[in-house]
N, CA, C and O atoms as a CHARMM CRD file, in Angstrom:
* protein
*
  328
    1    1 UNK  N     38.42800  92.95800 125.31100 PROA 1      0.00000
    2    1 UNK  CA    37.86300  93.53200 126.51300 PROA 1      0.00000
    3    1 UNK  C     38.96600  94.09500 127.40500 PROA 1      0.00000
    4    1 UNK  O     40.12500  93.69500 127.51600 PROA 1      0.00000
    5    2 UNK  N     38.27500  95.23900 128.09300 PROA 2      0.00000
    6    2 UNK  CA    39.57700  95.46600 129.32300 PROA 2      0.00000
    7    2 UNK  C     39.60000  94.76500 130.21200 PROA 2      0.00000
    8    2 UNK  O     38.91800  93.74400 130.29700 PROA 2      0.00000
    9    3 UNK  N     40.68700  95.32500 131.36800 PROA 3      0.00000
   10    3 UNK  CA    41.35100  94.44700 132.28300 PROA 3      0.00000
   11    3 UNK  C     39.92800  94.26000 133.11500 PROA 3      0.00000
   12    3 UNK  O     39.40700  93.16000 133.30500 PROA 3      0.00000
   13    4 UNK  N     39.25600  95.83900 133.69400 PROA 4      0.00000
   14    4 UNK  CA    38.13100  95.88200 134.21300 PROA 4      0.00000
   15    4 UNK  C     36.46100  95.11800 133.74400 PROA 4      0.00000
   16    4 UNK  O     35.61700  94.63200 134.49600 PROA 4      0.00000
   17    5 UNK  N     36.44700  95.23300 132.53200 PROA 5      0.00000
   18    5 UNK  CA    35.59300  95.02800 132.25900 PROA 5      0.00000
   19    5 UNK  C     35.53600  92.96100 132.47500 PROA 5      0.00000
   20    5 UNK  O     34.63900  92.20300 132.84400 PROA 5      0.00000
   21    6 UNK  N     36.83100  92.75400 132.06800 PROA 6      0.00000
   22    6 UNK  CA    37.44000  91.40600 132.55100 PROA 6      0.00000
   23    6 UNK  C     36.99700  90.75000 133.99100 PROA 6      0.00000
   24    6 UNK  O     36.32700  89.77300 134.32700 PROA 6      0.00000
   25    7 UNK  N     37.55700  91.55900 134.51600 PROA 7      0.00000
   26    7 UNK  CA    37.55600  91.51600 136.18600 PROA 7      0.00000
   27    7 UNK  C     36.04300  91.40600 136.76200 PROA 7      0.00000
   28    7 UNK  O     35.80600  90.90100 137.85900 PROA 7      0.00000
   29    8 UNK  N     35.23400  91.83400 136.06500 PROA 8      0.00000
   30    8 UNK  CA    33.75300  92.03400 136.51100 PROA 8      0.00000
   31    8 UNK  C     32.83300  90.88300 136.20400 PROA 8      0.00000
   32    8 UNK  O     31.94600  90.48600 136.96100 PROA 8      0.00000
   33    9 UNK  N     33.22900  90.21400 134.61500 PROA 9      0.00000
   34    9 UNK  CA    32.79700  89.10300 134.09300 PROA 9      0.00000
   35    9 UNK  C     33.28600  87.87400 135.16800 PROA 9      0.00000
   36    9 UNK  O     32.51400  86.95400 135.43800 PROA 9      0.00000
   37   10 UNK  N     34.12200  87.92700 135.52500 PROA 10     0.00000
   38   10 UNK  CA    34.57800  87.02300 136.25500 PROA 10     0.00000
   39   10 UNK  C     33.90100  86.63300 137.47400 PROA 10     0.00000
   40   10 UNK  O     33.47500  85.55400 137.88600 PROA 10     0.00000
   41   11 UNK  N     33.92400  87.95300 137.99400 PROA 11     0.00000
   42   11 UNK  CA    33.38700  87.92200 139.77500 PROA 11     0.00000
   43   11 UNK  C     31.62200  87.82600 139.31700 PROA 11     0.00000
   44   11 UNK  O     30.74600  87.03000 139.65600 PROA 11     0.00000
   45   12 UNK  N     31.61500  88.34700 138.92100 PROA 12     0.00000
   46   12 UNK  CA    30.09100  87.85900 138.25700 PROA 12     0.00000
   47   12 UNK  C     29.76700  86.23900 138.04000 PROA 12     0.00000
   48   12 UNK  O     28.66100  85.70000 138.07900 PROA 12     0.00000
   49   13 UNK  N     30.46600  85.90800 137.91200 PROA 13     0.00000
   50   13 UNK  CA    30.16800  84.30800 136.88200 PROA 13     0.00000
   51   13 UNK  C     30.41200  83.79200 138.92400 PROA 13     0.00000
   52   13 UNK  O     29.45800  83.50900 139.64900 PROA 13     0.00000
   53   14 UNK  N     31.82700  83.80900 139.36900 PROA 14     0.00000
   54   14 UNK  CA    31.85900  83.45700 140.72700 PROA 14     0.00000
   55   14 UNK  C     30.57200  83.63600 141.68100 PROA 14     0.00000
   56   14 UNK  O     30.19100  82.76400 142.46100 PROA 14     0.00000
   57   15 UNK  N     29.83700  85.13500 141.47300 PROA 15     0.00000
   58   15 UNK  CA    28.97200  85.13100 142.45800 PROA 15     0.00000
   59   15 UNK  C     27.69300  84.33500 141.82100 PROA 15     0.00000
   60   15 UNK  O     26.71600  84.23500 142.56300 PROA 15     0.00000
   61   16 UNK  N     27.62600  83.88400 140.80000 PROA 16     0.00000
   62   16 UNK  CA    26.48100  83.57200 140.36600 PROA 16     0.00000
   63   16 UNK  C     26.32200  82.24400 141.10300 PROA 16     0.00000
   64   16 UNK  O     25.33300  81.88200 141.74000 PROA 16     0.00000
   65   17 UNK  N     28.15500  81.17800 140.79200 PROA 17     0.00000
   66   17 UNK  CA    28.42600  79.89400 140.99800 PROA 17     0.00000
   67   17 UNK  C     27.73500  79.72600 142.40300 PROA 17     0.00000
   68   17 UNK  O     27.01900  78.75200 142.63600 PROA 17     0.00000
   69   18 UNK  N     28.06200  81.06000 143.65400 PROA 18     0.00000
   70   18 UNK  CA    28.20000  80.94800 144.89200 PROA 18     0.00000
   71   18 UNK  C     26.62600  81.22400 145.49300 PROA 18     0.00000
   72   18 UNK  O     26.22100  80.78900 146.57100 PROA 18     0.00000
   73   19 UNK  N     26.13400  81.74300 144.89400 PROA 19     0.00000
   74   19 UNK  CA    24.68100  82.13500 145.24700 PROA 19     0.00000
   75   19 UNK  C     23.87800  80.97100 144.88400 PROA 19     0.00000
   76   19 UNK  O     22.91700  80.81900 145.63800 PROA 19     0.00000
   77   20 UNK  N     23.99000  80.05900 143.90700 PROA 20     0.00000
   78   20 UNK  CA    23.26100  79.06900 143.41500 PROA 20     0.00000
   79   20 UNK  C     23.69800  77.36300 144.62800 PROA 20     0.00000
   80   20 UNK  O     22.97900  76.57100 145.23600 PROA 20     0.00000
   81   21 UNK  N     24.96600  77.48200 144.48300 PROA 21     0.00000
   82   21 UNK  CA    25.09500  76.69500 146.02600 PROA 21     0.00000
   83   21 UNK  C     24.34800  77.20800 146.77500 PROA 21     0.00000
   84   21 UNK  O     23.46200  76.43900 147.14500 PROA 21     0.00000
   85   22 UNK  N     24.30300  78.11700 147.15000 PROA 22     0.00000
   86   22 UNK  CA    24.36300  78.83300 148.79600 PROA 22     0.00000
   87   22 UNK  C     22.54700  77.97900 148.40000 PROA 22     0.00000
   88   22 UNK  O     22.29700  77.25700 149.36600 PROA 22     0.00000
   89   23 UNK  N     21.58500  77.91700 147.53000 PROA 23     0.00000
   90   23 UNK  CA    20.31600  77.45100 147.06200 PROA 23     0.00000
   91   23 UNK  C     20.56000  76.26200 147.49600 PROA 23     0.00000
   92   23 UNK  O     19.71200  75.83500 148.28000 PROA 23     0.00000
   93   24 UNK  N     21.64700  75.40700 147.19900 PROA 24     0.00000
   94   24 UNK  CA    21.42900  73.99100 147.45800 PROA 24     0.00000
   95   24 UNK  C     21.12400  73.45000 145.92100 PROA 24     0.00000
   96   24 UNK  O     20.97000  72.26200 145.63600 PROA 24     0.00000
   97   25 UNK  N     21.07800  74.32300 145.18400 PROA 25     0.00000
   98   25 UNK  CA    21.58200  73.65300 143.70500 PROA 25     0.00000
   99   25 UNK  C     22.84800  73.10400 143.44100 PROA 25     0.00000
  100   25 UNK  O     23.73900  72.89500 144.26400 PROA 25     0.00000
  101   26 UNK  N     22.86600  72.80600 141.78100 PROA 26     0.00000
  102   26 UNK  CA    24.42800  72.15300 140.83500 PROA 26     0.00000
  103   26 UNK  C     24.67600  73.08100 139.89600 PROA 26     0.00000
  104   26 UNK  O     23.75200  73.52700 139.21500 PROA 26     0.00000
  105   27 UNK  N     25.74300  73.42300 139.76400 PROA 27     0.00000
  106   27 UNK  CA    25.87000  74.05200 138.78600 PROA 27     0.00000
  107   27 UNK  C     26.88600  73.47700 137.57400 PROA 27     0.00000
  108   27 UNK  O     28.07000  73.23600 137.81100 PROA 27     0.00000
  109   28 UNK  N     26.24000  73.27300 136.15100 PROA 28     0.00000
  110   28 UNK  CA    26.94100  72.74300 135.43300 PROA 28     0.00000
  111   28 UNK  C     27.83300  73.30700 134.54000 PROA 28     0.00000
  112   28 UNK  O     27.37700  74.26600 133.91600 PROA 28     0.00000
  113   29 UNK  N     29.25000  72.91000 134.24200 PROA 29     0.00000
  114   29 UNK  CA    29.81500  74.24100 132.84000 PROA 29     0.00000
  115   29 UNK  C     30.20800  72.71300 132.29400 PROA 29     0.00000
  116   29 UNK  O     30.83600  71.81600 132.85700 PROA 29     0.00000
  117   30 UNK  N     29.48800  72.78200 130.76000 PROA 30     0.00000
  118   30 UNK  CA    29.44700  71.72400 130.04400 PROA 30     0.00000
  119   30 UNK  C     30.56700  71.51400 129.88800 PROA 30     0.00000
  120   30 UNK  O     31.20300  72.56000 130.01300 PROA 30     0.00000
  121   31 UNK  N     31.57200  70.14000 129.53200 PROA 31     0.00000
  122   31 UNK  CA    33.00300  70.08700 129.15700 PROA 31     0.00000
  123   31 UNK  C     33.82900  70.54500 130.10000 PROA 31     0.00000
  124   31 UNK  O     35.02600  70.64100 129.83100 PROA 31     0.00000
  125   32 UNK  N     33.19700  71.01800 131.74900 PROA 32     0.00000
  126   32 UNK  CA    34.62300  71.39800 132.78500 PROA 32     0.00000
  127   32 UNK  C     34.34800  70.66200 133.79800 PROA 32     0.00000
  128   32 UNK  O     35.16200  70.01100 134.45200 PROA 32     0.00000
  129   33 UNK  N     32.96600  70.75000 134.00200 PROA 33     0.00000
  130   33 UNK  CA    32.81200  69.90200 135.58900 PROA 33     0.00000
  131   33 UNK  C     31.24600  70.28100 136.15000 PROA 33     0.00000
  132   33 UNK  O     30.43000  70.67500 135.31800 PROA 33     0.00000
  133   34 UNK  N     30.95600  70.18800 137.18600 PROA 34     0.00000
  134   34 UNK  CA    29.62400  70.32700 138.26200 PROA 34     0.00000
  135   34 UNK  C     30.23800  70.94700 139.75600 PROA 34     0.00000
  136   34 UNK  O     31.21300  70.49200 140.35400 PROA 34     0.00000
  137   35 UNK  N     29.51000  71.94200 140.12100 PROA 35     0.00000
  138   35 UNK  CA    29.92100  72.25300 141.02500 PROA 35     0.00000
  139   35 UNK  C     28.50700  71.97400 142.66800 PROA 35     0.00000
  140   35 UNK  O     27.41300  72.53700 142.67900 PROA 35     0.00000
  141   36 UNK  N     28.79800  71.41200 143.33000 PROA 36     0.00000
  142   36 UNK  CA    27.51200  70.95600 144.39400 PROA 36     0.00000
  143   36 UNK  C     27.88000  71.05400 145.40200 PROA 36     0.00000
  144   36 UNK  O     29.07600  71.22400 145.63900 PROA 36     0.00000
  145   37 UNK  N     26.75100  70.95700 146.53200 PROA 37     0.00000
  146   37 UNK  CA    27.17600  70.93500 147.90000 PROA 37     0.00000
  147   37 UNK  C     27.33500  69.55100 148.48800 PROA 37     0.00000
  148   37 UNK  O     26.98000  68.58800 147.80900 PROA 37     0.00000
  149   38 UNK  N     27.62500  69.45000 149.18400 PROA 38     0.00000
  150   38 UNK  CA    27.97200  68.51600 150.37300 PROA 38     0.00000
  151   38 UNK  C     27.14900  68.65500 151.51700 PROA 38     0.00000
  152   38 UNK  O     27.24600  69.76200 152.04700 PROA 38     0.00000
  153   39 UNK  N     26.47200  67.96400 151.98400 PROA 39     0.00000
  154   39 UNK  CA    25.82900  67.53400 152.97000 PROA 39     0.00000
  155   39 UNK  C     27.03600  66.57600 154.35500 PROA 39     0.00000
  156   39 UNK  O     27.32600  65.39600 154.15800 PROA 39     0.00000
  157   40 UNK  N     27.45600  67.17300 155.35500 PROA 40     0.00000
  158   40 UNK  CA    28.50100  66.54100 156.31100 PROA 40     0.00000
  159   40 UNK  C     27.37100  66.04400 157.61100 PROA 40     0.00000
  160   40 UNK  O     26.46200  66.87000 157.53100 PROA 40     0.00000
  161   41 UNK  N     27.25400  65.69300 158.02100 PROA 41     0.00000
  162   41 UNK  CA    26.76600  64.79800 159.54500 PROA 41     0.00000
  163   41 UNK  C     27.30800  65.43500 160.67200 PROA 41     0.00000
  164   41 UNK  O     28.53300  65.32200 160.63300 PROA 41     0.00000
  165   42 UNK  N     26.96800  65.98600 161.55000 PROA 42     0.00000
  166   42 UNK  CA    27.91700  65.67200 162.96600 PROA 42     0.00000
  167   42 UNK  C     28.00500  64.63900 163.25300 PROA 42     0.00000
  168   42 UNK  O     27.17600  63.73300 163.16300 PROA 42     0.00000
  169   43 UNK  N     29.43900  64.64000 163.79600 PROA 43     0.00000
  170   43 UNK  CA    30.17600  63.33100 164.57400 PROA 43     0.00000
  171   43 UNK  C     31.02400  63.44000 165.58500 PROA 43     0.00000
  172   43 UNK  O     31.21700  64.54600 166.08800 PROA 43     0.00000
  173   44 UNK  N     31.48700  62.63300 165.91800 PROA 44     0.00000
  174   44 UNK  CA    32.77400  63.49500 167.36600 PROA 44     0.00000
  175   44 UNK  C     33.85500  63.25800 167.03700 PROA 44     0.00000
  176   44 UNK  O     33.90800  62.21000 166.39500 PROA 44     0.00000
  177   45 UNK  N     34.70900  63.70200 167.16000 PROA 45     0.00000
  178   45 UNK  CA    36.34200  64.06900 166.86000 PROA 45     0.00000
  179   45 UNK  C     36.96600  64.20000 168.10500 PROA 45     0.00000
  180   45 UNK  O     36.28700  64.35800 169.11900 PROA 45     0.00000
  181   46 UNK  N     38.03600  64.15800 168.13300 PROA 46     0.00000
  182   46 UNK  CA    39.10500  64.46100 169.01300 PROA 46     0.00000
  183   46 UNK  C     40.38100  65.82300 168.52500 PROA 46     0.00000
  184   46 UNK  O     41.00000  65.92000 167.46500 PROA 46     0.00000
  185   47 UNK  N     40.42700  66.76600 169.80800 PROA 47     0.00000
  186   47 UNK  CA    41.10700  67.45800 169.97400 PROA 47     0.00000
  187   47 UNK  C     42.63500  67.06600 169.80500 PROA 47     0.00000
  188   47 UNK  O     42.96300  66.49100 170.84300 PROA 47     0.00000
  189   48 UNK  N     43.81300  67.14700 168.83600 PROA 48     0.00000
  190   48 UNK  CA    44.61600  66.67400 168.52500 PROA 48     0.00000
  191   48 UNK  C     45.53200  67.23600 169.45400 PROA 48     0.00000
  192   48 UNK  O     46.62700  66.73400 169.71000 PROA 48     0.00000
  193   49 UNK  N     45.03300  68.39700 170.01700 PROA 49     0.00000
  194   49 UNK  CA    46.50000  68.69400 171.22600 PROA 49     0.00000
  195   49 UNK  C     45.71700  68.07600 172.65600 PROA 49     0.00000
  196   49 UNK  O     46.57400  67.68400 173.44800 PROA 49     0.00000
  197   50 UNK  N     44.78300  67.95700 173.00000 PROA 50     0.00000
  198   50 UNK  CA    44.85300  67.08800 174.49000 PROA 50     0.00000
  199   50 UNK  C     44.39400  65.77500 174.41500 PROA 50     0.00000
  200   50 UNK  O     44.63000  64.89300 175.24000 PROA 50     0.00000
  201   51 UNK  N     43.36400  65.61900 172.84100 PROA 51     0.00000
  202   51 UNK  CA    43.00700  64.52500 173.24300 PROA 51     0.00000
  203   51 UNK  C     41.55900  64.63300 173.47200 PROA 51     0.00000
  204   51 UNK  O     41.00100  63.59300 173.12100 PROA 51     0.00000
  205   52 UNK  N     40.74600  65.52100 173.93900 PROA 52     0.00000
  206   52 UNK  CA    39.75800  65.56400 174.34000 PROA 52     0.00000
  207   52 UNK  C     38.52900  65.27900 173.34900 PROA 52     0.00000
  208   52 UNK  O     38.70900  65.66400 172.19300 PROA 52     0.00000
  209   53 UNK  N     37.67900  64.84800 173.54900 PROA 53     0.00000
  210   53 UNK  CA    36.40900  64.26300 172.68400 PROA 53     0.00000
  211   53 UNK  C     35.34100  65.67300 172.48800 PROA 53     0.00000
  212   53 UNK  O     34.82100  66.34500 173.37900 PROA 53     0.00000
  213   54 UNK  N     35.26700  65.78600 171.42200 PROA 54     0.00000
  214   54 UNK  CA    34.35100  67.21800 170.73500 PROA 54     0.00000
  215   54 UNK  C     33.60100  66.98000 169.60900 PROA 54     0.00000
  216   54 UNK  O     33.96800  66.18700 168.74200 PROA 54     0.00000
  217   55 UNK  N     32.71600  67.52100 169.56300 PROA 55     0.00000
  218   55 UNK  CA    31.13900  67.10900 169.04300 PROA 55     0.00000
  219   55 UNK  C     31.80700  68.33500 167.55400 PROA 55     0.00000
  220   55 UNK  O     32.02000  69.54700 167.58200 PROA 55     0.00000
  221   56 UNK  N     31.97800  67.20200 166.29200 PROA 56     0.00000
  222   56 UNK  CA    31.79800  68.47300 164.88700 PROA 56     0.00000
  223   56 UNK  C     30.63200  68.81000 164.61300 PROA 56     0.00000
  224   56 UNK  O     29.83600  67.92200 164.30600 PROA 56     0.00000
  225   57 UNK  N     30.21600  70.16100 164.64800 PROA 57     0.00000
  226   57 UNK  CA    29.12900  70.30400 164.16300 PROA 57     0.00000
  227   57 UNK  C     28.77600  69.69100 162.35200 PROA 57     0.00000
  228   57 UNK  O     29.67800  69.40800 161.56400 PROA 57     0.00000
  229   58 UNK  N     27.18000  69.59900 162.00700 PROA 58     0.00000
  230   58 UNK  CA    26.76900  69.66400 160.98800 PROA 58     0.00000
  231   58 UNK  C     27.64700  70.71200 159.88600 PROA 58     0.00000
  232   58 UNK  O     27.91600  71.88300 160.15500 PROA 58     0.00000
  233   59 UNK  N     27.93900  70.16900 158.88000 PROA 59     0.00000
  234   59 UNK  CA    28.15500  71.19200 157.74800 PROA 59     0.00000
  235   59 UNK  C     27.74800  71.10700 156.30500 PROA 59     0.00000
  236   59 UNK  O     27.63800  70.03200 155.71500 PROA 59     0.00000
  237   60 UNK  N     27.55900  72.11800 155.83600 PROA 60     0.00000
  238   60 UNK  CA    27.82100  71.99500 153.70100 PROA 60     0.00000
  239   60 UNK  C     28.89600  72.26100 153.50200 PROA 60     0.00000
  240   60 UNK  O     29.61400  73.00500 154.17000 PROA 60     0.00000
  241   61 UNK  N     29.15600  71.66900 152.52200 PROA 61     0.00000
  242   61 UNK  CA    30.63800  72.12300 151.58600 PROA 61     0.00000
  243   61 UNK  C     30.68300  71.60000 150.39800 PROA 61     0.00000
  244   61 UNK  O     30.34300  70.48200 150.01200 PROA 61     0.00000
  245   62 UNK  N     31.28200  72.79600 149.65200 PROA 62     0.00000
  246   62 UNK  CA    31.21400  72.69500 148.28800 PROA 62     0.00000
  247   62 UNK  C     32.40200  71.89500 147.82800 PROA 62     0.00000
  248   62 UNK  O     33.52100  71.90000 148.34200 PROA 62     0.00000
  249   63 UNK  N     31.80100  70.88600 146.29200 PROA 63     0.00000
  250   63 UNK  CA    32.16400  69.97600 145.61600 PROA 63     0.00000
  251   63 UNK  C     32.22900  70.18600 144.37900 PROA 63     0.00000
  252   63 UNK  O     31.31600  70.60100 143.66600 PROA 63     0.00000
  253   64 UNK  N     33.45000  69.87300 144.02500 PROA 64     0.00000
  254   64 UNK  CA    33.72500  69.87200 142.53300 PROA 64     0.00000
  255   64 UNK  C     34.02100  68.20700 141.86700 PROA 64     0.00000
  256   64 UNK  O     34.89300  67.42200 142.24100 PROA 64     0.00000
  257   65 UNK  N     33.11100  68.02600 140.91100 PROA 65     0.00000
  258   65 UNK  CA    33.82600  66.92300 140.04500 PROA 65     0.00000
  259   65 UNK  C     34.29800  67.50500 138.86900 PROA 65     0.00000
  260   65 UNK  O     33.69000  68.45500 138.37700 PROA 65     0.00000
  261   66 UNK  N     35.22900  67.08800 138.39800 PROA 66     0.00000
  262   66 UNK  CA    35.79600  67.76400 136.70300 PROA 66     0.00000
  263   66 UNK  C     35.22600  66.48200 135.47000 PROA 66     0.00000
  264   66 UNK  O     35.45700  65.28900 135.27000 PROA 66     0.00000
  265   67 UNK  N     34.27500  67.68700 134.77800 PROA 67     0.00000
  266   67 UNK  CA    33.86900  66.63400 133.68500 PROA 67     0.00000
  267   67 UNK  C     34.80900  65.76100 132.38800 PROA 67     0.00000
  268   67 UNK  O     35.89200  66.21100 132.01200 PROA 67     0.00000
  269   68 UNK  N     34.37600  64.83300 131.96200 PROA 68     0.00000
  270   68 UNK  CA    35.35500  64.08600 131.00500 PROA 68     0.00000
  271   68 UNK  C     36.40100  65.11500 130.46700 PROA 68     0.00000
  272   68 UNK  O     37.58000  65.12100 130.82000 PROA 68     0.00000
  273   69 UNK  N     35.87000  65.94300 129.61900 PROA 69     0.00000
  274   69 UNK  CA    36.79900  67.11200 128.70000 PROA 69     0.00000
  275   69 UNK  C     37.81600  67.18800 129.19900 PROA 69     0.00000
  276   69 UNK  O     38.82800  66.65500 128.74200 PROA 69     0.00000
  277   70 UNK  N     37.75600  68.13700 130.66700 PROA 70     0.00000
  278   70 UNK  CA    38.99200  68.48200 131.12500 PROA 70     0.00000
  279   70 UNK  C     39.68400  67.24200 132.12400 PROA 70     0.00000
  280   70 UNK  O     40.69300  67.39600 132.81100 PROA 70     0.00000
  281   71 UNK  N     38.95300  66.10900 132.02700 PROA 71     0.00000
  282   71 UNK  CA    40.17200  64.82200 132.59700 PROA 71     0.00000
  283   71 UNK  C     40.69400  64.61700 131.67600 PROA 71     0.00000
  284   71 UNK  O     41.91300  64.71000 131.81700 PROA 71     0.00000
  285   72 UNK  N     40.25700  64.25900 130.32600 PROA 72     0.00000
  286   72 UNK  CA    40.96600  63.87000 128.84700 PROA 72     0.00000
  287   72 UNK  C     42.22400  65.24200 129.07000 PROA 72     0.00000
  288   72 UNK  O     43.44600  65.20800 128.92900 PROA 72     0.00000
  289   73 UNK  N     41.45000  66.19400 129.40400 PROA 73     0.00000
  290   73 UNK  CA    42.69500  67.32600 128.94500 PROA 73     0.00000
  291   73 UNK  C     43.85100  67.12300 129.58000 PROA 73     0.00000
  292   73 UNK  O     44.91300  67.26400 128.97300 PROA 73     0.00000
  293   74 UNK  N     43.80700  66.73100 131.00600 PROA 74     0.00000
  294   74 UNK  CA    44.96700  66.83500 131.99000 PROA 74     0.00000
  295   74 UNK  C     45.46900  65.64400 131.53800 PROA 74     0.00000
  296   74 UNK  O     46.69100  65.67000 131.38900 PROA 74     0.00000
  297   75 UNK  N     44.94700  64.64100 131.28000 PROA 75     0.00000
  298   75 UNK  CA    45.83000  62.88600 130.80500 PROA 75     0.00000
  299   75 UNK  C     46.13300  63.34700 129.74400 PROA 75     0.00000
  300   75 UNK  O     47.31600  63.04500 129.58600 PROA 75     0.00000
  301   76 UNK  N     45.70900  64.02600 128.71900 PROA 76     0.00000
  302   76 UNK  CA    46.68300  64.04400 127.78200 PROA 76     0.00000
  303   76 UNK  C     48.09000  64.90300 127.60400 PROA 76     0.00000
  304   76 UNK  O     48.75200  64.90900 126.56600 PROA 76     0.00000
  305   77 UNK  N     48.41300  65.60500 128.78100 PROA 77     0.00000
  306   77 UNK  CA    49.82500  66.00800 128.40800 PROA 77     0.00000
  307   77 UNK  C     50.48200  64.89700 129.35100 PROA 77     0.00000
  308   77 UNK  O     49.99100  64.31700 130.32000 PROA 77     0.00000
  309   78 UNK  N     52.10500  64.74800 128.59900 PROA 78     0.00000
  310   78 UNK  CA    52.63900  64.03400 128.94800 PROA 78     0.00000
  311   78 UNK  C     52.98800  64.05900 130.24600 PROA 78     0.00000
  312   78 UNK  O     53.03000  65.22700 130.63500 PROA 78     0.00000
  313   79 UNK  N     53.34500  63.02500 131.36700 PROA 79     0.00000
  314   79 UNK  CA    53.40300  62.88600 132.97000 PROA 79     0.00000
  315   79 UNK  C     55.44500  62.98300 132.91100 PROA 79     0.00000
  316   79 UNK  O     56.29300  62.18100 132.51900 PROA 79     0.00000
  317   80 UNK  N     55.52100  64.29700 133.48000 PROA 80     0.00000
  318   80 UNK  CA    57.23800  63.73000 133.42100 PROA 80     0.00000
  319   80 UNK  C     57.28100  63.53900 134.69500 PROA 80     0.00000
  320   80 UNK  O     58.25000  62.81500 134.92300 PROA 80     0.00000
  321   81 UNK  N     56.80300  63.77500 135.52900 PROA 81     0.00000
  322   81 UNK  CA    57.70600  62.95200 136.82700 PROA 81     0.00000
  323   81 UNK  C     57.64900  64.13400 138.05400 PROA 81     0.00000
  324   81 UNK  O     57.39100  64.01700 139.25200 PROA 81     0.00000
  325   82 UNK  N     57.94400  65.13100 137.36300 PROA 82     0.00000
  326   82 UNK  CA    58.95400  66.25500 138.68900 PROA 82     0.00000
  327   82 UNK  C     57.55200  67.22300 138.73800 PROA 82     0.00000
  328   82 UNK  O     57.51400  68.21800 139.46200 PROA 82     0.00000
């Protein structure tokens, strides 16, 4: 395939991932992982430069777990250190 035709498969597969969240679905790629939303709460926080007490709003946010396959994949190369 070309570079373009490349480039299109891609952003394609992305907007598909992103539109199916944006639903409040999961999306599964067998052997890599699940991709889902997050459900956040408001709560109150503090302003780290005065200090002041501020209300976080409600949010979603997207979640990735990585399925077995690709944890086996990453543990199996060797850990050097650096």
């Amino acid at each position: 395939l070309g570079k373009s035709d490349v480039t299109n498969a891609v952003e394609s597969v992305f907007s598909n991932i992103i539109s199916t969240l944006q639903r409040g679905d999961t999306v599964s790629l067998v052997g890599f992982g699940a991709f889902s939303v997050s459900h956040r709460s408001a709560r109150m926080g503090r302003n780290p430069r005065t200090g002041e007490a501020i209300t976080v709003p409600a949010s979603r946010a997207p979640k990735f777990k990585a399925g077995k396959q690709l944890k086996d994949a990453v543990n199996s190369v060797a850990f050097s250190g650096a």
